[in-house]
Coordinates of C-alpha atoms in Angstrom, one line a residue:
X887 CA 0.0 0.0 0.0
X888 CA 1.2 3.5 -0.7
X889 CA 2.6 5.5 2.2
X890 CA 2.5 9.3 2.6
X891 CA 4.9 11.7 4.2
X892 CA 4.6 15.5 4.5
X893 CA 7.5 18.0 4.9
X894 CA 6.7 21.6 5.7
X895 CA 9.0 24.4 4.6
X896 CA 9.0 28.1 5.5
X897 CA 10.6 30.4 2.9
X898 CA 11.6 33.8 4.1
X899 CA 11.0 36.9 2.0
X900 CA 14.7 37.5 1.9
X901 CA 15.1 34.2 0.0
X902 CA 13.1 35.6 -2.9
X903 CA 14.9 35.2 -6.2
X904 CA 17.1 32.3 -5.1
X905 CA 17.3 28.5 -5.6
X906 CA 18.0 26.0 -2.9
X907 CA 17.3 22.3 -2.2
X908 CA 15.1 20.4 0.3
X909 CA 16.4 16.9 1.0
X910 CA 14.2 13.9 1.6
X911 CA 14.8 10.2 1.9
X912 CA 13.7 7.7 -0.7
X913 CA 13.0 4.4 1.0
X914 CA 14.1 1.1 -0.4
X915 CA 11.9 -0.9 -2.8
X916 CA 9.8 2.0 -4.1
X917 CA 8.2 1.6 -7.5
X918 CA 6.5 5.1 -7.9
X919 CA 6.9 8.5 -6.3
X920 CA 4.1 11.0 -6.4
X921 CA 5.2 14.5 -5.2
X922 CA 2.8 17.4 -4.7
X923 CA 3.1 20.7 -3.0
X924 CA 0.7 23.4 -1.9
X925 CA 1.0 27.0 -0.8
X926 CA -1.0 30.2 -0.8
X927 CA -0.3 31.6 -4.2
X928 CA -2.8 34.4 -4.3
X929 CA -3.9 37.2 -2.0
X930 CA -7.5 38.0 -2.2
X931 CA -9.1 41.4 -1.1
X932 CA -12.3 43.2 -1.6
X933 CA -13.1 46.8 -1.8
X934 CA -16.1 49.1 -2.6
X935 CA -16.5 49.8 -6.2
X936 CA -19.4 51.9 -7.5
X937 CA -22.6 50.4 -6.1
X938 CA -21.0 47.1 -5.2
X939 CA -17.8 45.3 -4.2
X940 CA -14.8 44.4 -6.3
X941 CA -12.8 41.3 -5.4
X942 CA -9.1 41.3 -6.2
X943 CA -6.9 38.2 -6.7
X944 CA -3.3 39.1 -6.8
X945 CA -0.5 36.6 -7.4
X946 CA 2.1 37.3 -4.6
X947 CA 3.8 33.9 -4.3
X948 CA 5.4 31.7 -6.9
X949 CA 7.5 28.6 -6.1
X950 CA 9.2 26.5 -8.7
X951 CA 9.7 22.8 -8.5
X952 CA 12.4 20.4 -9.6
X953 CA 13.9 17.1 -8.5
X954 CA 17.5 15.8 -8.1
X955 CA 18.6 12.2 -7.8
X956 CA 21.2 11.0 -5.3
X957 CA 24.0 11.0 -7.9
X958 CA 23.3 14.8 -8.5
X959 CA 21.6 14.4 -11.8
X960 CA 18.5 16.5 -12.5
X961 CA 15.5 14.2 -12.8
X962 CA 13.3 17.1 -14.0
X963 CA 12.1 20.7 -13.5
X964 CA 8.6 22.1 -14.0
X965 CA 8.7 25.7 -12.8
X966 CA 5.5 26.6 -11.1
X967 CA 3.2 25.0 -13.7
X968 CA 2.7 21.6 -12.1
X969 CA 1.6 21.2 -8.5
X970 CA 2.0 17.4 -8.7
X971 CA 4.4 15.1 -10.5
X972 CA 4.9 11.3 -10.8
X973 CA 8.2 9.6 -11.3
X974 CA 8.9 5.9 -11.8
X975 CA 11.3 3.8 -14.0
X976 CA 8.6 3.3 -16.6
X977 CA 6.8 6.7 -16.6
X978 CA 7.4 10.3 -15.6
X979 CA 5.3 13.4 -15.8
X980 CA 6.4 15.5 -18.9
X981 CA 9.4 17.5 -17.9
X982 CA 10.8 14.7 -15.8
X983 CA 12.8 11.6 -16.7
X984 CA 11.7 8.0 -16.0
X985 CA 14.4 6.7 -13.7
X986 CA 14.9 4.0 -11.1
X987 CA 14.0 5.2 -7.6
X988 CA 17.2 4.3 -5.9
X989 CA 17.1 4.5 -2.1
X990 CA 19.0 7.4 -0.5
X991 CA 18.9 11.1 -0.2
X992 CA 17.0 12.9 -3.0
X993 CA 16.5 16.6 -3.2
X994 CA 13.7 18.9 -4.2
X995 CA 14.7 22.0 -6.1
X996 CA 13.0 25.0 -4.5
X997 CA 12.8 28.0 -6.7
X998 CA 11.7 31.0 -4.6
X999 CA 10.5 33.1 -7.5
X1000 CA 8.2 35.4 -5.7
X1001 CA 7.8 35.4 -1.9
X1002 CA 5.4 37.8 -0.1
X1003 CA 6.6 40.2 2.6
X1004 CA 5.4 37.9 5.4
X1005 CA 7.2 34.8 4.0
X1006 CA 5.5 31.7 2.9
X1007 CA 4.7 28.2 4.2
X1008 CA 5.0 25.4 1.6
X1009 CA 3.9 21.8 2.3
X1010 CA 5.4 19.0 0.2
X1011 CA 3.6 15.7 0.2
X1012 CA 5.3 12.5 -0.9
X1013 CA 3.4 9.3 -1.8
X1014 CA 5.6 6.3 -2.0
X1015 CA 4.2 3.2 -3.8
X1016 CA 6.1 0.1 -2.8
X1017 CA 7.2 -2.7 -5.1
X1018 CA 5.4 -6.0 -5.0
X1019 CA 6.2 -9.3 -6.7
X1020 CA 4.1 -9.8 -9.8
X1021 CA 4.2 -12.0 -13.0
X1022 CA 5.1 -10.2 -16.2
X1023 CA 5.1 -11.6 -19.7
X1024 CA 7.5 -10.3 -22.4
X1025 CA 9.9 -10.9 -25.3
X1026 CA 13.6 -10.4 -24.8
X1027 CA 14.7 -10.6 -28.5
X1028 CA 13.2 -8.4 -31.2
X1029 CA 14.2 -6.3 -34.2
X1030 CA 12.9 -3.1 -35.8
X1031 CA 13.5 -1.0 -38.9
X1032 CA 16.8 0.1 -37.3
X1033 CA 18.2 -3.2 -38.5
X1034 CA 16.3 -5.9 -40.5
X1035 CA 12.9 -5.7 -38.9
X1036 CA 9.8 -4.1 -40.5
X1037 CA 8.3 -2.2 -37.7
X1038 CA 9.3 0.9 -35.7
X1039 CA 9.8 0.7 -31.9
X1040 CA 6.4 2.3 -31.3
X1041 CA 4.7 -0.1 -33.7
X1042 CA 6.4 -3.0 -31.9
X1043 CA 5.3 -1.7 -28.5
X1044 CA 1.6 -1.4 -29.6
X1045 CA 1.8 -4.9 -31.1
X1046 CA 3.2 -6.2 -27.8
X1047 CA 0.3 -4.6 -25.9
X1048 CA -2.2 -6.3 -28.3
X1049 CA -0.4 -9.6 -27.9
X1050 CA -0.7 -9.5 -24.1
X1051 CA 2.9 -8.7 -23.4
X1052 CA 4.1 -6.5 -20.5
X1053 CA 7.7 -5.9 -21.8
X1054 CA 9.8 -6.0 -24.9
X1055 CA 13.6 -5.7 -25.3
X1056 CA 14.7 -3.9 -28.5
X1057 CA 17.7 -5.8 -29.8
X1058 CA 18.6 -4.6 -33.3
X1059 CA 21.8 -6.0 -34.9
X1060 CA 24.8 -3.9 -33.8
X1061 CA 22.6 -0.9 -33.2
X1062 CA 22.3 0.7 -29.7
X1063 CA 19.3 2.6 -28.6
X1064 CA 19.0 5.2 -25.8
X1065 CA 16.3 4.8 -23.1
X1066 CA 15.4 8.4 -23.6
X1067 CA 14.5 7.7 -27.3
X1068 CA 12.0 4.9 -26.4
X1069 CA 8.4 5.9 -26.8
X1070 CA 5.9 5.6 -24.0
X1071 CA 3.1 3.1 -24.5
X1072 CA 1.0 2.5 -21.4
X1073 CA 1.3 -1.0 -20.0
X1074 CA 4.4 -1.9 -22.0
X1075 CA 8.0 -1.6 -20.7
X1076 CA 10.6 -1.1 -23.4
X1077 CA 14.0 -2.4 -22.5
X1078 CA 17.0 -0.9 -24.4
X1079 CA 19.4 -3.5 -25.9
X1080 CA 21.5 -4.5 -28.8
X1081 CA 22.2 -7.9 -30.5
X1082 CA 25.9 -7.9 -30.9
X1083 CA 26.1 -9.7 -34.2
X1084 CA 29.3 -11.4 -35.4
X1085 CA 30.1 -14.0 -38.0
X1086 CA 30.8 -16.5 -35.2
X1087 CA 27.9 -15.8 -32.8
X1088 CA 25.3 -13.4 -31.5
X1089 CA 24.7 -12.1 -28.0
X1090 CA 22.2 -9.7 -26.5
X1091 CA 23.4 -6.9 -24.2
X1092 CA 20.3 -5.7 -22.4
X1093 CA 19.5 -2.7 -20.2
X1094 CA 22.3 -0.2 -21.0
X1095 CA 22.4 2.5 -23.7
X1096 CA 26.1 2.0 -24.5
X1097 CA 27.6 -1.4 -23.6
X1098 CA 31.0 -0.6 -25.2
X1099 CA 32.9 2.2 -26.8
X1100 CA 33.5 2.4 -30.5
X1101 CA 32.1 0.1 -33.0
X1102 CA 30.8 -3.5 -32.7
X1103 CA 33.8 -4.9 -34.8
X1104 CA 36.0 -7.6 -33.3
X1105 CA 38.5 -9.7 -35.2
X1106 CA 40.3 -11.5 -32.4
X1107 CA 39.2 -13.4 -29.3
X1108 CA 40.7 -10.6 -27.1
X1109 CA 38.6 -8.0 -29.0
X1110 CA 35.5 -10.1 -28.5
X1111 CA 36.2 -10.5 -24.8
X1112 CA 36.8 -6.8 -24.5
X1113 CA 33.2 -6.1 -25.8
X1114 CA 31.7 -8.6 -23.3
X1115 CA 33.8 -7.4 -20.4
X1116 CA 32.8 -3.8 -21.1
X1117 CA 29.1 -4.6 -21.3
X1118 CA 29.4 -6.6 -18.1
X1119 CA 31.1 -3.8 -16.2
X1120 CA 28.5 -1.3 -17.4
X1121 CA 25.7 -3.4 -16.0
X1122 CA 24.4 -5.0 -19.1
X1123 CA 22.5 -8.3 -18.9
X1124 CA 24.3 -10.6 -21.3
X1125 CA 22.6 -13.4 -23.2
X1126 CA 24.3 -16.0 -25.4
X1127 CA 21.8 -16.2 -28.2
X1128 CA 20.7 -19.4 -30.0
X1129 CA 24.0 -21.2 -29.1
X1130 CA 23.4 -24.3 -31.2
X1131 CA 21.6 -22.7 -34.1
X1132 CA 22.2 -24.5 -37.4
X1133 CA 22.9 -21.2 -39.3
X1134 CA 24.6 -19.0 -36.8
X1135 CA 25.7 -21.0 -33.7
X1136 CA 27.8 -19.4 -31.0
X1137 CA 31.4 -20.5 -31.8
X1138 CA 33.3 -18.5 -29.2
X1139 CA 34.5 -20.2 -26.1
X1140 CA 31.8 -19.3 -23.6
X1141 CA 33.9 -20.2 -20.6
X1142 CA 36.2 -17.2 -21.4
X1143 CA 33.3 -14.7 -21.6
X1144 CA 31.1 -13.1 -18.9
X1145 CA 27.5 -13.8 -19.5
X1146 CA 24.2 -14.1 -17.5
X1147 CA 21.8 -16.3 -19.5
X1148 CA 21.5 -18.9 -22.2
X1149 CA 18.8 -18.3 -24.9
X1150 CA 17.7 -21.9 -25.3
X1151 CA 14.4 -21.1 -27.0
X1152 CA 14.7 -18.9 -30.0
X1153 CA 11.6 -18.5 -32.1
X1154 CA 9.6 -21.6 -33.0
X1155 CA 10.6 -24.8 -31.1
X1156 CA 12.9 -26.8 -33.4
X1157 CA 15.8 -29.2 -33.3
X1158 CA 18.4 -26.5 -32.5
X1159 CA 16.4 -25.3 -29.5
X1160 CA 16.0 -28.9 -28.2
X1161 CA 19.8 -29.3 -28.5
X1162 CA 20.3 -26.1 -26.6
X1163 CA 18.0 -27.3 -23.8
X1164 CA 20.0 -30.5 -23.7
X1165 CA 23.3 -28.6 -23.5
X1166 CA 21.9 -26.4 -20.7
X1167 CA 20.7 -29.5 -18.8
X1168 CA 24.2 -31.0 -19.0
X1169 CA 25.6 -27.8 -17.5
X1170 CA 23.1 -28.1 -14.6
X1171 CA 24.1 -31.7 -14.0
X1172 CA 27.7 -30.6 -13.9
X1173 CA 26.8 -28.1 -11.1
X1174 CA 26.6 -24.9 -13.1
X1175 CA 23.8 -22.4 -12.3
X1176 CA 23.0 -20.6 -15.6
X1177 CA 19.4 -19.3 -16.0
X1178 CA 17.7 -19.7 -19.4
X1179 CA 15.6 -17.3 -21.4
X1180 CA 13.8 -17.3 -24.7
X1181 CA 12.9 -14.7 -27.3
X1182 CA 11.0 -14.6 -30.6
X1183 CA 13.8 -13.0 -32.6
X1184 CA 10.9 -11.2 -34.2
X1185 CA 11.6 -9.4 -37.5
X1186 CA 8.2 -9.8 -39.2
X1187 CA 5.2 -12.1 -39.0
X1188 CA 5.5 -15.5 -40.7
X1189 CA 3.3 -18.6 -40.3
X1190 CA 5.5 -19.7 -37.4
X1191 CA 7.1 -16.5 -36.1
X1192 CA 5.3 -13.9 -34.0
X1193 CA 6.0 -11.5 -31.2
X1194 CA 5.9 -13.3 -27.9
X1195 CA 6.7 -16.7 -29.5
X1196 CA 8.2 -17.8 -27.1
X1197 CA 7.2 -15.6 -24.1
X1198 CA 9.3 -15.0 -21.0
X1199 CA 7.2 -15.2 -17.8
X1200 CA 9.1 -13.3 -15.1
X1201 CA 8.4 -12.8 -11.4
X1202 CA 9.6 -9.2 -10.9
X1203 CA 9.3 -6.7 -8.1
X1204 CA 8.1 -4.0 -10.5
X1205 CA 7.6 -3.4 -14.2
X1206 CA 10.8 -1.4 -14.5
X1207 CA 13.6 -2.6 -16.7
X1208 CA 15.9 -2.8 -13.8
X1209 CA 13.7 -5.2 -11.8
X1210 CA 12.7 -7.2 -14.9
X1211 CA 16.3 -7.9 -15.9
X1212 CA 17.3 -8.5 -12.3
X1213 CA 14.6 -11.2 -12.0
X1214 CA 15.7 -12.7 -15.4
X1215 CA 19.3 -12.9 -14.2
X1216 CA 18.1 -14.6 -10.9
X1217 CA 16.2 -17.2 -12.9
X1218 CA 12.9 -16.1 -11.4
X1219 CA 11.2 -17.1 -14.7
X1220 CA 9.9 -19.7 -17.0
X1221 CA 9.3 -19.8 -20.8
X1222 CA 6.1 -20.6 -22.7
X1223 CA 5.4 -21.0 -26.3
X1224 CA 3.1 -18.0 -26.5
X1225 CA 1.4 -15.4 -24.2
X1226 CA -1.5 -17.9 -24.0
X1227 CA 0.7 -20.8 -22.9
X1228 CA 0.5 -22.7 -19.6
X1229 CA 1.2 -21.1 -16.3
X1230 CA 3.5 -22.3 -13.5
X1231 CA 4.1 -21.8 -9.9
X1232 CA 7.1 -23.8 -8.6
X1233 CA 8.1 -23.3 -5.0
X1234 CA 10.1 -24.9 -2.2
X1235 CA 8.8 -23.3 0.9
X1236 CA 9.1 -19.6 0.2
X1237 CA 11.8 -20.1 -2.5
X1238 CA 10.8 -19.7 -6.2
X1239 CA 12.5 -20.7 -9.5
X1240 CA 16.1 -19.5 -9.5
X1241 CA 16.4 -19.6 -5.7
X1242 CA 18.6 -21.9 -3.5
X1243 CA 17.3 -23.8 -0.5
X1244 CA 18.9 -26.1 2.1
X1245 CA 17.8 -29.6 1.2
X1246 CA 18.3 -30.7 4.9
X1247 CA 15.4 -28.3 5.8
X1248 CA 13.2 -28.4 2.7
X1249 CA 12.8 -31.7 0.8
X1250 CA 9.8 -31.1 -1.4
X1251 CA 8.5 -28.7 -4.1
X1252 CA 5.0 -27.5 -4.7
X1253 CA 3.9 -27.4 -8.3
X1254 CA 0.9 -25.7 -9.7
X1255 CA 0.3 -25.7 -13.5
X1256 CA -2.6 -23.9 -15.2
X1257 CA -3.8 -23.7 -18.7
X1258 CA -3.3 -27.4 -19.6
X1259 CA -4.8 -29.0 -22.6
X1260 CA -5.9 -32.6 -22.8
X1261 CA -2.9 -34.8 -23.5
X1262 CA -0.3 -32.3 -22.1
X1263 CA 2.4 -34.1 -20.2
X1264 CA 3.9 -32.5 -17.0
X1265 CA 7.4 -33.6 -16.1
X1266 CA 9.6 -33.0 -13.1
X1267 CA 13.3 -33.0 -14.1
X1268 CA 16.3 -33.5 -11.8
X1269 CA 19.9 -34.4 -12.5
X1270 CA 18.9 -38.1 -12.3
X1271 CA 15.7 -38.3 -14.3
X1272 CA 12.8 -36.7 -16.0
X1273 CA 9.6 -38.0 -14.4
X1274 CA 6.2 -37.6 -16.0
X1275 CA 3.8 -36.8 -13.2
X1276 CA 0.7 -36.1 -15.3
X1277 CA -0.9 -36.7 -18.6
X1278 CA -3.8 -34.3 -18.6
X1279 CA -7.1 -36.2 -19.0
X1280 CA -8.8 -33.0 -20.2
X1281 CA -8.3 -29.3 -20.2
X1282 CA -7.6 -27.9 -16.8
X1283 CA -5.0 -27.4 -14.0
X1284 CA -2.8 -29.5 -11.8
X1285 CA -1.2 -29.2 -8.4
X1286 CA 1.0 -31.6 -6.5
X1287 CA 3.8 -31.8 -3.9
X1288 CA 6.8 -33.6 -5.2
X1289 CA 9.5 -35.1 -2.9
X1290 CA 13.1 -34.1 -3.5
X1291 CA 15.2 -37.1 -2.7
X1292 CA 18.7 -35.5 -2.8
X1293 CA 20.5 -32.2 -3.2
X1294 CA 20.8 -30.8 -6.8
X1295 CA 18.0 -29.1 -8.7
X1296 CA 14.4 -29.5 -9.7
X1297 CA 12.7 -28.0 -12.7
X1298 CA 9.5 -28.5 -14.6
X1299 CA 8.4 -28.7 -18.2
X1300 CA 5.2 -29.2 -20.1
X1301 CA 5.1 -31.2 -23.3
X1302 CA 2.2 -30.7 -25.8
X1303 CA 1.2 -32.3 -29.1
X1304 CA 0.7 -29.1 -31.2
X1305 CA -0.3 -31.0 -34.4
X1306 CA -1.6 -34.5 -35.0
X1307 CA 1.2 -36.9 -35.9
X1308 CA 4.0 -34.7 -34.5
X1309 CA 6.0 -35.6 -31.4
X1310 CA 5.3 -33.8 -28.2
X1311 CA 7.2 -30.5 -27.9
X1312 CA 7.9 -28.2 -25.0
X1313 CA 5.0 -25.8 -24.3
X1314 CA 6.7 -24.6 -21.1
X1315 CA 10.3 -24.8 -19.7
X1316 CA 11.1 -23.6 -16.2
X1317 CA 14.3 -22.5 -14.5
X1318 CA 15.3 -24.7 -11.5
X1319 CA 15.1 -24.4 -7.8
X1320 CA 18.5 -25.4 -6.4
X1321 CA 19.0 -27.6 -3.4
X1322 CA 22.3 -27.5 -1.4
X1323 CA 23.5 -29.8 1.4
X1324 CA 24.5 -33.4 1.7
X1325 CA 22.7 -36.7 2.0

């Protein structure tokens, strides 16, 4: 629930014509700030005029407003025109920037433009809306007219909204994009990114405007590593794209490069994706903890390619790019074949996908799968085996508690027969819950 704080300020007449700041504390885990202020702007009097009374309304006080972030950057300024502003990472009142609301000391810019002879009391009201975990659906791999796509960023955002997506990453080939240039479409978070595209492999660098200096070119392993290292140091979320694709596999040594995720589901499910899932599973069995992601690699509509095919389902603390990408890096997510695919809740106590729990204290997982079709197969997968736990007898949902017999990991997938005569293919892939301890 939102919380409200008021800070009064008295401005002396002698301060007229000056600027100064009023500090306030931004609490942790705030998604949205609404700031308003009030003061007596006008002085009203009445006097006899002819056969009646004349009411005067003179403007004697004018106070300007602005906002400064903890790093000293100006978030915005609105003069005296707006008595209320809103700022979040996804939206800001015109005149202000959409920025993460980092905890710490923020400052109000107080512009004492006109102050009456008696001084002036101003009251600032802060309404803080806290973050709360929610499920968001999106696509982490798309292209626009800036490279080889056919739609503008704004057209892509509107299509995402129509398709039931909450976020989209813009990842044009070797083209960066500034967050300030992204359009605002209500209900859709646009994440800046770039698909670093090389003859020997592709990688998405997500969440930063400039992951490296200079051009994308790299002709040696050291030059490739320099690009990845720079992107990592600047806070980019790094994805190894379609690592076992038949046309453009990732041929660099991944063990020498910093990265956060493997894209095991690129566009329609096909053999190269299944091989990527198998490769990822072998890493899990070997003790590696690498989250997976998926993306449509959308350029234009085809019979099998569409925005949100597949869809990332992310449990994030807010709809801001920072929280979405943090949740993706943590593995708090699963992948479905489309926005209308099955749903999943996988927990071990309070832990969710991507988390680690002590097996000596928690030895079971709770599974809840919705949106199942008749014939869907739900499997629980560990390092030792893939165990079918349900073949859906009809459309519906399924819940169960599954015992975890040893430390390691547990993940879930859903297999579906999409067309008669074809083998079952993944309709859902989850990230694991990890279990530590010893038997």
